PDB file of C-alpha atoms in Angstrom:
ATOM      1  CA  MET A 114       0.000   0.000   0.000  1.00  0.00           C
ATOM      2  CA  ALA A 115       1.140   3.515  -0.728  1.00  0.00           C
ATOM      3  CA  ASP A 116       1.824   5.761   2.255  1.00  0.00           C
ATOM      4  CA  PHE A 117      -0.443   8.418   0.912  1.00  0.00           C
ATOM      5  CA  GLN A 118      -3.880   8.556  -0.629  1.00  0.00           C
ATOM      6  CA  LEU A 119      -4.123   9.245  -4.345  1.00  0.00           C
ATOM      7  CA  VAL A 120      -6.489  12.128  -4.988  1.00  0.00           C
ATOM      8  CA  HIS A 121      -8.340  12.232  -8.272  1.00  0.00           C
ATOM      9  CA  ARG A 122      -8.558  15.709  -9.705  1.00  0.00           C
ATOM     10  CA  PRO A 123     -10.120  16.768 -12.996  1.00  0.00           C
ATOM     11  CA  ALA A 124      -7.526  17.603 -15.654  1.00  0.00           C
ATOM     12  CA  VAL A 125      -9.481  20.624 -16.831  1.00  0.00           C
ATOM     13  CA  HIS A 126     -11.488  22.783 -14.489  1.00  0.00           C
ATOM     14  CA  GLU A 127     -14.190  25.004 -15.815  1.00  0.00           C
ATOM     15  CA  ALA A 128     -16.260  25.287 -18.957  1.00  0.00           C
ATOM     16  CA  PHE A 129     -15.831  28.182 -21.348  1.00  0.00           C
ATOM     17  CA  ALA A 130     -18.708  29.683 -23.275  1.00  0.00           C
ATOM     18  CA  SER A 131     -18.752  32.556 -25.703  1.00  0.00           C
ATOM     19  CA  SER A 132     -21.834  34.612 -26.321  1.00  0.00           C
ATOM     20  CA  ALA A 133     -24.690  33.548 -28.590  1.00  0.00           C
ATOM     21  CA  GLY A 134     -23.559  29.934 -28.809  1.00  0.00           C
ATOM     22  CA  ALA A 135     -20.613  30.593 -31.113  1.00  0.00           C
ATOM     23  CA  VAL A 136     -18.249  28.360 -29.110  1.00  0.00           C
ATOM     24  CA  THR A 137     -18.693  26.338 -25.944  1.00  0.00           C
ATOM     25  CA  LEU A 138     -15.846  24.309 -24.431  1.00  0.00           C
ATOM     26  CA  GLN A 139     -16.815  21.635 -21.953  1.00  0.00           C
ATOM     27  CA  PRO A 140     -14.660  19.096 -20.097  1.00  0.00           C
ATOM     28  CA  LEU A 141     -16.382  15.730 -20.571  1.00  0.00           C
ATOM     29  CA  PRO A 142     -16.894  13.038 -17.920  1.00  0.00           C
ATOM     30  CA  GLU A 143     -13.796  10.936 -17.299  1.00  0.00           C
ATOM     31  CA  GLY A 144     -15.503   7.657 -18.059  1.00  0.00           C
ATOM     32  CA  ARG A 145     -13.968   4.964 -20.209  1.00  0.00           C
ATOM     33  CA  VAL A 146     -11.378   5.177 -22.959  1.00  0.00           C
ATOM     34  CA  ILE A 147     -10.291   1.794 -24.267  1.00  0.00           C
ATOM     35  CA  GLN A 148      -7.643   1.649 -26.972  1.00  0.00           C
ATOM     36  CA  VAL A 149      -8.123  -1.284 -29.349  1.00  0.00           C
ATOM     37  CA  LEU A 150      -5.150  -2.550 -31.345  1.00  0.00           C
ATOM     38  CA  GLY A 151      -6.178  -5.078 -33.959  1.00  0.00           C
ATOM     39  CA  LYS A 152      -3.914  -8.057 -34.428  1.00  0.00           C
ATOM     40  CA  PRO A 153      -1.686  -7.847 -37.506  1.00  0.00           C
ATOM     41  CA  ALA A 154      -3.370  -8.808 -40.761  1.00  0.00           C
ATOM     42  CA  GLY A 155      -6.647  -9.093 -38.912  1.00  0.00           C
ATOM     43  CA  ASP A 156     -10.056  -8.534 -40.421  1.00  0.00           C
ATOM     44  CA  ASP A 157     -11.944  -5.298 -40.119  1.00  0.00           C
ATOM     45  CA  LEU A 158     -13.085  -5.434 -36.514  1.00  0.00           C
ATOM     46  CA  ARG A 159     -15.627  -2.636 -36.701  1.00  0.00           C
ATOM     47  CA  GLN A 160     -18.581  -5.023 -36.784  1.00  0.00           C
ATOM     48  CA  ILE A 161     -17.258  -7.084 -33.887  1.00  0.00           C
ATOM     49  CA  LEU A 162     -16.392  -4.055 -31.785  1.00  0.00           C
ATOM     50  CA  THR A 163     -19.741  -2.339 -32.256  1.00  0.00           C
ATOM     51  CA  GLU A 164     -21.375  -4.534 -29.629  1.00  0.00           C
ATOM     52  CA  PHE A 165     -18.810  -3.379 -27.056  1.00  0.00           C
ATOM     53  CA  ALA A 166     -19.166   0.282 -27.925  1.00  0.00           C
ATOM     54  CA  GLY A 167     -21.882   1.005 -25.378  1.00  0.00           C
ATOM     55  CA  THR A 168     -24.845   3.276 -25.705  1.00  0.00           C
ATOM     56  CA  GLY A 169     -23.119   6.653 -25.961  1.00  0.00           C
ATOM     57  CA  PRO A 170     -23.041   8.521 -29.263  1.00  0.00           C
ATOM     58  CA  HIS A 171     -20.344   7.165 -31.571  1.00  0.00           C
ATOM     59  CA  GLY A 172     -18.879   4.980 -28.834  1.00  0.00           C
ATOM     60  CA  LEU A 173     -16.562   3.285 -31.330  1.00  0.00           C
ATOM     61  CA  ARG A 174     -14.058   5.546 -33.064  1.00  0.00           C
ATOM     62  CA  SER A 175     -11.419   4.703 -35.617  1.00  0.00           C
ATOM     63  CA  ALA A 176      -7.837   5.766 -34.914  1.00  0.00           C
ATOM     64  CA  GLY A 177      -5.956   4.630 -38.002  1.00  0.00           C
ATOM     65  CA  PRO A 178      -5.788   1.265 -39.747  1.00  0.00           C
ATOM     66  CA  GLY A 179      -6.527  -1.555 -37.313  1.00  0.00           C
ATOM     67  CA  GLN A 180      -6.897   0.798 -34.355  1.00  0.00           C
ATOM     68  CA  TRP A 181      -9.946   2.086 -32.526  1.00  0.00           C
ATOM     69  CA  PHE A 182     -11.056   3.792 -29.328  1.00  0.00           C
ATOM     70  CA  ILE A 183     -14.088   2.685 -27.358  1.00  0.00           C
ATOM     71  CA  VAL A 184     -15.260   5.676 -25.348  1.00  0.00           C
ATOM     72  CA  GLY A 185     -18.122   6.347 -22.967  1.00  0.00           C
ATOM     73  CA  ASP A 186     -19.175   8.576 -20.104  1.00  0.00           C
ATOM     74  CA  SER A 187     -19.514   5.785 -17.545  1.00  0.00           C
ATOM     75  CA  PRO A 188     -16.389   4.365 -15.876  1.00  0.00           C
ATOM     76  CA  MET A 189     -15.445   0.736 -16.284  1.00  0.00           C
ATOM     77  CA  THR A 190     -14.331  -1.526 -13.459  1.00  0.00           C
ATOM     78  CA  HIS A 191     -11.200  -3.613 -13.732  1.00  0.00           C
ATOM     79  CA  ASP A 192     -13.317  -6.774 -13.914  1.00  0.00           C
ATOM     80  CA  GLU A 193     -15.462  -5.395 -16.739  1.00  0.00           C
ATOM     81  CA  PHE A 194     -12.333  -4.477 -18.650  1.00  0.00           C
ATOM     82  CA  GLN A 195     -10.831  -7.931 -18.133  1.00  0.00           C
ATOM     83  CA  ALA A 196     -14.045  -9.545 -19.360  1.00  0.00           C
ATOM     84  CA  MET A 197     -14.052  -7.404 -22.493  1.00  0.00           C
ATOM     85  CA  ALA A 198     -10.376  -8.132 -23.151  1.00  0.00           C
ATOM     86  CA  ALA A 199     -11.011 -11.864 -22.784  1.00  0.00           C
ATOM     87  CA  LYS A 200     -13.921 -11.769 -25.244  1.00  0.00           C
ATOM     88  CA  LEU A 201     -11.854  -9.885 -27.821  1.00  0.00           C
ATOM     89  CA  ALA A 202      -8.590 -11.755 -27.168  1.00  0.00           C
ATOM     90  CA  GLN A 203      -8.564 -13.554 -30.499  1.00  0.00           C
ATOM     91  CA  HIS A 204      -9.064 -10.340 -32.485  1.00  0.00           C
ATOM     92  CA  ALA A 205      -7.305  -7.505 -30.684  1.00  0.00           C
ATOM     93  CA  PHE A 206      -5.254  -6.203 -27.777  1.00  0.00           C
ATOM     94  CA  LEU A 207      -6.965  -3.731 -25.443  1.00  0.00           C
ATOM     95  CA  VAL A 208      -5.321  -0.998 -23.395  1.00  0.00           C
ATOM     96  CA  ASP A 209      -7.299   0.803 -20.710  1.00  0.00           C
ATOM     97  CA  GLN A 210      -6.597   4.509 -21.254  1.00  0.00           C
ATOM     98  CA  SER A 211      -9.441   5.785 -19.069  1.00  0.00           C
ATOM     99  CA  HIS A 212      -7.063   7.641 -16.773  1.00  0.00           C
ATOM    100  CA  GLY A 213      -4.602   8.568 -19.490  1.00  0.00           C
ATOM    101  CA  ARG A 214      -6.768  10.481 -21.909  1.00  0.00           C
ATOM    102  CA  VAL A 215      -9.118  13.396 -21.366  1.00  0.00           C
ATOM    103  CA  ARG A 216     -12.040  14.364 -23.575  1.00  0.00           C
ATOM    104  CA  VAL A 217     -13.069  17.923 -24.333  1.00  0.00           C
ATOM    105  CA  GLY A 218     -16.319  18.830 -26.059  1.00  0.00           C
ATOM    106  CA  LEU A 219     -16.628  21.754 -28.456  1.00  0.00           C
ATOM    107  CA  LYS A 220     -20.051  22.969 -29.461  1.00  0.00           C
ATOM    108  CA  GLY A 221     -21.351  25.902 -31.398  1.00  0.00           C
ATOM    109  CA  THR A 222     -21.629  27.569 -34.764  1.00  0.00           C
ATOM    110  CA  ARG A 223     -17.969  28.660 -35.004  1.00  0.00           C
ATOM    111  CA  ILE A 224     -16.067  25.602 -33.726  1.00  0.00           C
ATOM    112  CA  VAL A 225     -14.701  24.824 -37.182  1.00  0.00           C
ATOM    113  CA  ASP A 226     -13.269  28.348 -37.375  1.00  0.00           C
ATOM    114  CA  VAL A 227     -11.708  27.888 -33.950  1.00  0.00           C
ATOM    115  CA  LEU A 228     -10.096  24.538 -34.756  1.00  0.00           C
ATOM    116  CA  ALA A 229      -8.941  25.677 -38.188  1.00  0.00           C
ATOM    117  CA  LYS A 230      -6.432  27.877 -36.351  1.00  0.00           C
ATOM    118  CA  GLY A 231      -4.738  24.805 -34.945  1.00  0.00           C
ATOM    119  CA  THR A 232      -5.224  21.763 -37.129  1.00  0.00           C
ATOM    120  CA  GLY A 233      -4.578  20.840 -40.750  1.00  0.00           C
ATOM    121  CA  VAL A 234      -7.597  18.545 -41.007  1.00  0.00           C
ATOM    122  CA  ASP A 235     -10.227  19.754 -43.471  1.00  0.00           C
ATOM    123  CA  LEU A 236     -13.090  19.667 -40.978  1.00  0.00           C
ATOM    124  CA  ASP A 237     -15.731  20.260 -43.642  1.00  0.00           C
ATOM    125  CA  ARG A 238     -14.878  16.794 -44.946  1.00  0.00           C
ATOM    126  CA  VAL A 239     -15.116  15.061 -41.579  1.00  0.00           C
ATOM    127  CA  ALA A 240     -18.643  13.665 -41.492  1.00  0.00           C
ATOM    128  CA  VAL A 241     -20.637  13.039 -38.316  1.00  0.00           C
ATOM    129  CA  GLY A 242     -19.223   9.919 -36.674  1.00  0.00           C
ATOM    130  CA  GLU A 243     -15.843  10.173 -38.391  1.00  0.00           C
ATOM    131  CA  SER A 244     -12.586  10.607 -36.489  1.00  0.00           C
ATOM    132  CA  ALA A 245      -9.082  11.834 -37.215  1.00  0.00           C
ATOM    133  CA  MET A 246      -5.754  11.583 -35.426  1.00  0.00           C
ATOM    134  CA  THR A 247      -4.018  14.913 -35.856  1.00  0.00           C
ATOM    135  CA  LEU A 248      -2.206  17.823 -34.223  1.00  0.00           C
ATOM    136  CA  VAL A 249      -3.733  20.925 -32.682  1.00  0.00           C
ATOM    137  CA  GLY A 250      -0.740  23.201 -32.580  1.00  0.00           C
ATOM    138  CA  HIS A 251       1.989  20.873 -31.320  1.00  0.00           C
ATOM    139  CA  ILE A 252      -0.353  18.675 -29.297  1.00  0.00           C
ATOM    140  CA  SER A 253      -1.482  15.308 -30.609  1.00  0.00           C
ATOM    141  CA  VAL A 254      -5.267  14.886 -30.436  1.00  0.00           C
ATOM    142  CA  HIS A 255      -7.925  12.429 -31.544  1.00  0.00           C
ATOM    143  CA  LEU A 256     -10.781  14.380 -33.040  1.00  0.00           C
ATOM    144  CA  THR A 257     -14.339  13.143 -33.611  1.00  0.00           C
ATOM    145  CA  ARG A 258     -17.303  14.906 -35.159  1.00  0.00           C
ATOM    146  CA  LEU A 259     -20.360  14.127 -33.001  1.00  0.00           C
ATOM    147  CA  ALA A 260     -22.823  16.429 -34.767  1.00  0.00           C
ATOM    148  CA  PRO A 261     -22.648  19.176 -37.391  1.00  0.00           C
ATOM    149  CA  ASP A 262     -21.968  21.678 -34.604  1.00  0.00           C
ATOM    150  CA  ALA A 263     -20.181  19.415 -32.100  1.00  0.00           C
ATOM    151  CA  ILE A 264     -16.628  18.080 -32.113  1.00  0.00           C
ATOM    152  CA  GLU A 265     -14.893  16.123 -29.399  1.00  0.00           C
ATOM    153  CA  LEU A 266     -11.147  16.207 -28.810  1.00  0.00           C
ATOM    154  CA  MET A 267      -9.334  13.496 -26.886  1.00  0.00           C
ATOM    155  CA  VAL A 268      -5.880  14.338 -25.577  1.00  0.00           C
ATOM    156  CA  LEU A 269      -3.246  12.740 -23.364  1.00  0.00           C
ATOM    157  CA  ARG A 270      -3.952  13.837 -19.815  1.00  0.00           C
ATOM    158  CA  GLY A 271      -0.651  15.647 -19.305  1.00  0.00           C
ATOM    159  CA  PHE A 272      -1.371  17.851 -22.326  1.00  0.00           C
ATOM    160  CA  ALA A 273      -5.016  18.535 -21.485  1.00  0.00           C
ATOM    161  CA  GLU A 274      -4.538  21.792 -19.628  1.00  0.00           C
ATOM    162  CA  SER A 275      -2.192  23.155 -22.278  1.00  0.00           C
ATOM    163  CA  LEU A 276      -4.627  22.232 -25.056  1.00  0.00           C
ATOM    164  CA  TRP A 277      -7.470  23.745 -23.070  1.00  0.00           C
ATOM    165  CA  ASP A 278      -5.634  27.062 -22.682  1.00  0.00           C
ATOM    166  CA  ASP A 279      -4.925  27.066 -26.418  1.00  0.00           C
ATOM    167  CA  LEU A 280      -8.578  26.383 -27.245  1.00  0.00           C
ATOM    168  CA  VAL A 281      -9.757  29.177 -24.971  1.00  0.00           C
ATOM    169  CA  ARG A 282      -7.330  31.580 -26.632  1.00  0.00           C
ATOM    170  CA  MET A 283      -8.419  30.385 -30.085  1.00  0.00           C
ATOM    171  CA  SER A 284     -12.069  30.971 -29.092  1.00  0.00           C
ATOM    172  CA  ARG A 285     -11.644  34.507 -27.770  1.00  0.00           C
ATOM    173  CA  GLU A 286     -12.295  36.004 -31.197  1.00  0.00           C
ATOM    174  CA  PHE A 287     -15.898  34.783 -30.958  1.00  0.00           C
ATOM    175  CA  ALA A 288     -16.447  35.718 -27.309  1.00  0.00           C
TER     176      ALA A 288
ATOM    177  CA  MET B1141       7.149  24.619 -51.032  1.00  0.00           C
ATOM    178  CA  ALA B1142       3.892  22.779 -50.767  1.00  0.00           C
ATOM    179  CA  SER B1143       3.158  21.654 -47.244  1.00  0.00           C
ATOM    180  CA  LEU B1144       0.427  19.052 -47.659  1.00  0.00           C
ATOM    181  CA  VAL B1145       1.267  15.365 -47.821  1.00  0.00           C
ATOM    182  CA  PRO B1146      -1.435  12.906 -48.902  1.00  0.00           C
ATOM    183  CA  CYS B1147      -1.826   9.960 -46.525  1.00  0.00           C
ATOM    184  CA  PRO B1148      -3.710   6.980 -47.985  1.00  0.00           C
ATOM    185  CA  HIS B1149      -5.536   6.568 -44.673  1.00  0.00           C
ATOM    186  CA  CYS B1150      -6.027  10.118 -43.396  1.00  0.00           C
ATOM    187  CA  GLY B1151      -6.151  12.328 -46.485  1.00  0.00           C
ATOM    188  CA  SER B1152      -4.146  15.515 -46.978  1.00  0.00           C
ATOM    189  CA  ARG B1153      -2.263  16.546 -43.858  1.00  0.00           C
ATOM    190  CA  PRO B1154       0.368  19.175 -43.112  1.00  0.00           C
ATOM    191  CA  LYS B1155       3.956  17.959 -43.403  1.00  0.00           C
ATOM    192  CA  GLU B1156       4.493  18.755 -39.699  1.00  0.00           C
ATOM    193  CA  GLU B1157       2.539  15.587 -38.889  1.00  0.00           C
ATOM    194  CA  PHE B1158       5.137  13.447 -40.680  1.00  0.00           C
ATOM    195  CA  THR B1159       8.711  12.297 -40.138  1.00  0.00           C
ATOM    196  CA  VAL B1160      10.830  11.833 -43.261  1.00  0.00           C
ATOM    197  CA  LYS B1161      13.233   8.911 -43.276  1.00  0.00           C
ATOM    198  CA  GLY B1162      14.960   9.242 -46.623  1.00  0.00           C
ATOM    199  CA  ALA B1163      14.995   7.281 -49.840  1.00  0.00           C
ATOM    200  CA  ALA B1164      13.038   4.028 -49.972  1.00  0.00           C
ATOM    201  CA  LEU B1165      15.843   1.799 -51.256  1.00  0.00           C
ATOM    202  CA  PRO B1166      15.696  -1.985 -51.517  1.00  0.00           C
ATOM    203  CA  ARG B1167      16.946  -3.504 -48.285  1.00  0.00           C
ATOM    204  CA  PRO B1168      20.060  -5.705 -48.643  1.00  0.00           C
ATOM    205  CA  ALA B1169      19.964  -9.370 -47.684  1.00  0.00           C
ATOM    206  CA  PRO B1170      20.836 -10.006 -44.023  1.00  0.00           C
ATOM    207  CA  ASP B1171      24.106 -11.677 -45.037  1.00  0.00           C
ATOM    208  CA  ALA B1172      25.031  -9.153 -47.734  1.00  0.00           C
ATOM    209  CA  GLY B1173      28.167  -8.146 -45.903  1.00  0.00           C
ATOM    210  CA  GLU B1174      29.393  -5.185 -43.882  1.00  0.00           C
ATOM    211  CA  GLN B1175      30.277  -2.961 -46.830  1.00  0.00           C
ATOM    212  CA  VAL B1176      26.858  -3.318 -48.468  1.00  0.00           C
ATOM    213  CA  TRP B1177      25.107  -2.585 -45.195  1.00  0.00           C
ATOM    214  CA  MET B1178      27.360   0.420 -44.493  1.00  0.00           C
ATOM    215  CA  ASP B1179      26.368   1.820 -47.878  1.00  0.00           C
ATOM    216  CA  TYR B1180      22.678   1.141 -47.275  1.00  0.00           C
ATOM    217  CA  VAL B1181      22.579   2.662 -43.800  1.00  0.00           C
ATOM    218  CA  TYR B1182      25.016   5.595 -44.073  1.00  0.00           C
ATOM    219  CA  LEU B1183      25.837   6.481 -47.669  1.00  0.00           C
ATOM    220  CA  ARG B1184      22.943   8.060 -49.480  1.00  0.00           C
ATOM    221  CA  ASP B1185      22.716  10.025 -52.701  1.00  0.00           C
ATOM    222  CA  ASN B1186      20.862  13.294 -52.680  1.00  0.00           C
ATOM    223  CA  PRO B1187      19.320  13.250 -56.127  1.00  0.00           C
ATOM    224  CA  ARG B1188      17.441  16.127 -57.717  1.00  0.00           C
ATOM    225  CA  GLY B1189      14.113  15.033 -59.106  1.00  0.00           C
ATOM    226  CA  ARG B1190      11.520  12.374 -58.525  1.00  0.00           C
ATOM    227  CA  TYR B1191      12.118   9.447 -56.187  1.00  0.00           C
ATOM    228  CA  GLU B1192      10.487   7.378 -53.465  1.00  0.00           C
ATOM    229  CA  GLU B1193      10.931   8.204 -49.800  1.00  0.00           C
ATOM    230  CA  PHE B1194       9.814   6.691 -46.525  1.00  0.00           C
ATOM    231  CA  TRP B1195       7.495   8.972 -44.567  1.00  0.00           C
ATOM    232  CA  HIS B1196       6.056   8.127 -41.160  1.00  0.00           C
ATOM    233  CA  HIS B1197       2.685   9.635 -40.273  1.00  0.00           C
ATOM    234  CA  THR B1198       3.885  10.221 -36.723  1.00  0.00           C
ATOM    235  CA  SER B1199       1.073  12.452 -35.502  1.00  0.00           C
ATOM    236  CA  GLY B1200      -1.660  10.775 -37.516  1.00  0.00           C
ATOM    237  CA  CYS B1201      -2.338   7.104 -38.179  1.00  0.00           C
ATOM    238  CA  ARG B1202       1.300   6.191 -37.356  1.00  0.00           C
ATOM    239  CA  ARG B1203       1.682   4.151 -40.558  1.00  0.00           C
ATOM    240  CA  TRP B1204       4.851   4.042 -42.652  1.00  0.00           C
ATOM    241  CA  LEU B1205       4.272   5.336 -46.156  1.00  0.00           C
ATOM    242  CA  VAL B1206       6.204   5.413 -49.402  1.00  0.00           C
ATOM    243  CA  VAL B1207       5.766   8.858 -50.916  1.00  0.00           C
ATOM    244  CA  THR B1208       6.829   9.528 -54.499  1.00  0.00           C
ATOM    245  CA  ARG B1209       8.104  13.100 -54.388  1.00  0.00           C
ATOM    246  CA  ASP B1210      10.070  15.406 -56.659  1.00  0.00           C
ATOM    247  CA  THR B1211      12.852  16.999 -54.610  1.00  0.00           C
ATOM    248  CA  ALA B1212      13.091  19.957 -56.961  1.00  0.00           C
ATOM    249  CA  THR B1213       9.429  20.955 -57.067  1.00  0.00           C
ATOM    250  CA  HIS B1214       8.039  19.055 -54.029  1.00  0.00           C
ATOM    251  CA  GLU B1215       5.277  17.745 -56.283  1.00  0.00           C
ATOM    252  CA  ILE B1216       3.910  14.554 -54.802  1.00  0.00           C
ATOM    253  CA  GLU B1217       2.846  11.969 -57.320  1.00  0.00           C
ATOM    254  CA  ALA B1218       1.648   9.127 -55.107  1.00  0.00           C
ATOM    255  CA  SER B1219       1.666   7.743 -51.603  1.00  0.00           C
ATOM    256  CA  ARG B1220       1.017   4.246 -50.380  1.00  0.00           C
ATOM    257  CA  ASP B1221       1.192   2.264 -47.179  1.00  0.00           C
ATOM    258  CA  VAL B1222       4.429   0.291 -46.945  1.00  0.00           C
ATOM    259  CA  ALA B1223       2.794  -2.764 -45.438  1.00  0.00           C
ATOM    260  CA  PHE B1224      -0.463  -2.794 -47.360  1.00  0.00           C
ATOM    261  CA  GLY B1225       1.346  -1.918 -50.551  1.00  0.00           C
ATOM    262  CA  THR B1226      -1.677  -2.483 -52.699  1.00  0.00           C
ATOM    263  CA  SER B1227      -3.572   0.742 -52.092  1.00  0.00           C
ATOM    264  CA  PRO B1228      -1.977   2.872 -54.790  1.00  0.00           C
ATOM    265  CA  GLU B1229      -4.179   5.941 -54.684  1.00  0.00           C
ATOM    266  CA  ALA B1230      -4.018   8.388 -51.848  1.00  0.00           C
ATOM    267  CA  ARG B1231      -7.061  10.225 -50.619  1.00  0.00           C
ATOM    268  CA  ALA B1232      -6.952  13.775 -51.932  1.00  0.00           C
TER     269      ALA B1232
END
């Protein structure tokens, strides 16, 4: 046992909202983030993984060839994770990233203009439900379009605050 | 100089997302000998014009690509995944 108690603190503190719904930044619940690494030369696992993706919107997200994230707002116990890993053992390796990656929600009419300042992805061509691994500034993010006016960014926890500060600064124009 | 590199998996992305690893030359046989391997690893030409290079999509899908690029104009003719090999056309 450790001599001290680990204290869980949110990576990002408060929401940011500009006037008239142009941009809203919202830290999302730190639920589950499961990284799925398909076995080499495996089949397309999308169909198989869908049943594990939960009930949240777009719970299964692609992250490059043979790689996915399963995300959701509700946390997962160690036993649940082990059970999922056992069921998928013949297809893929799973890594629990729930404490390693933080999700940030962007909503509003000008979010594409905000993100265009930081990323090279052509967001007009990212359809609802599609994802992209990319950079925002120098920070690596996984980006998913949840709705025409909603995009979610997932970032390594240690970079979350820095990304957040950048996003707030990028949003000021529309405040 | 153009700054967009087409990735067959991700589409056009800024070159900052990639790591360039030089000419995509045929790899010598494991027992080809020290001199051949020295040449392959350390001695590279720096040709002007079109040739194939290894690019790694470090901040994207993390796949190794072969990009056919002209070093004089930076025009990119094609890109393909090294491992999959068979997907010749990149997404625009």
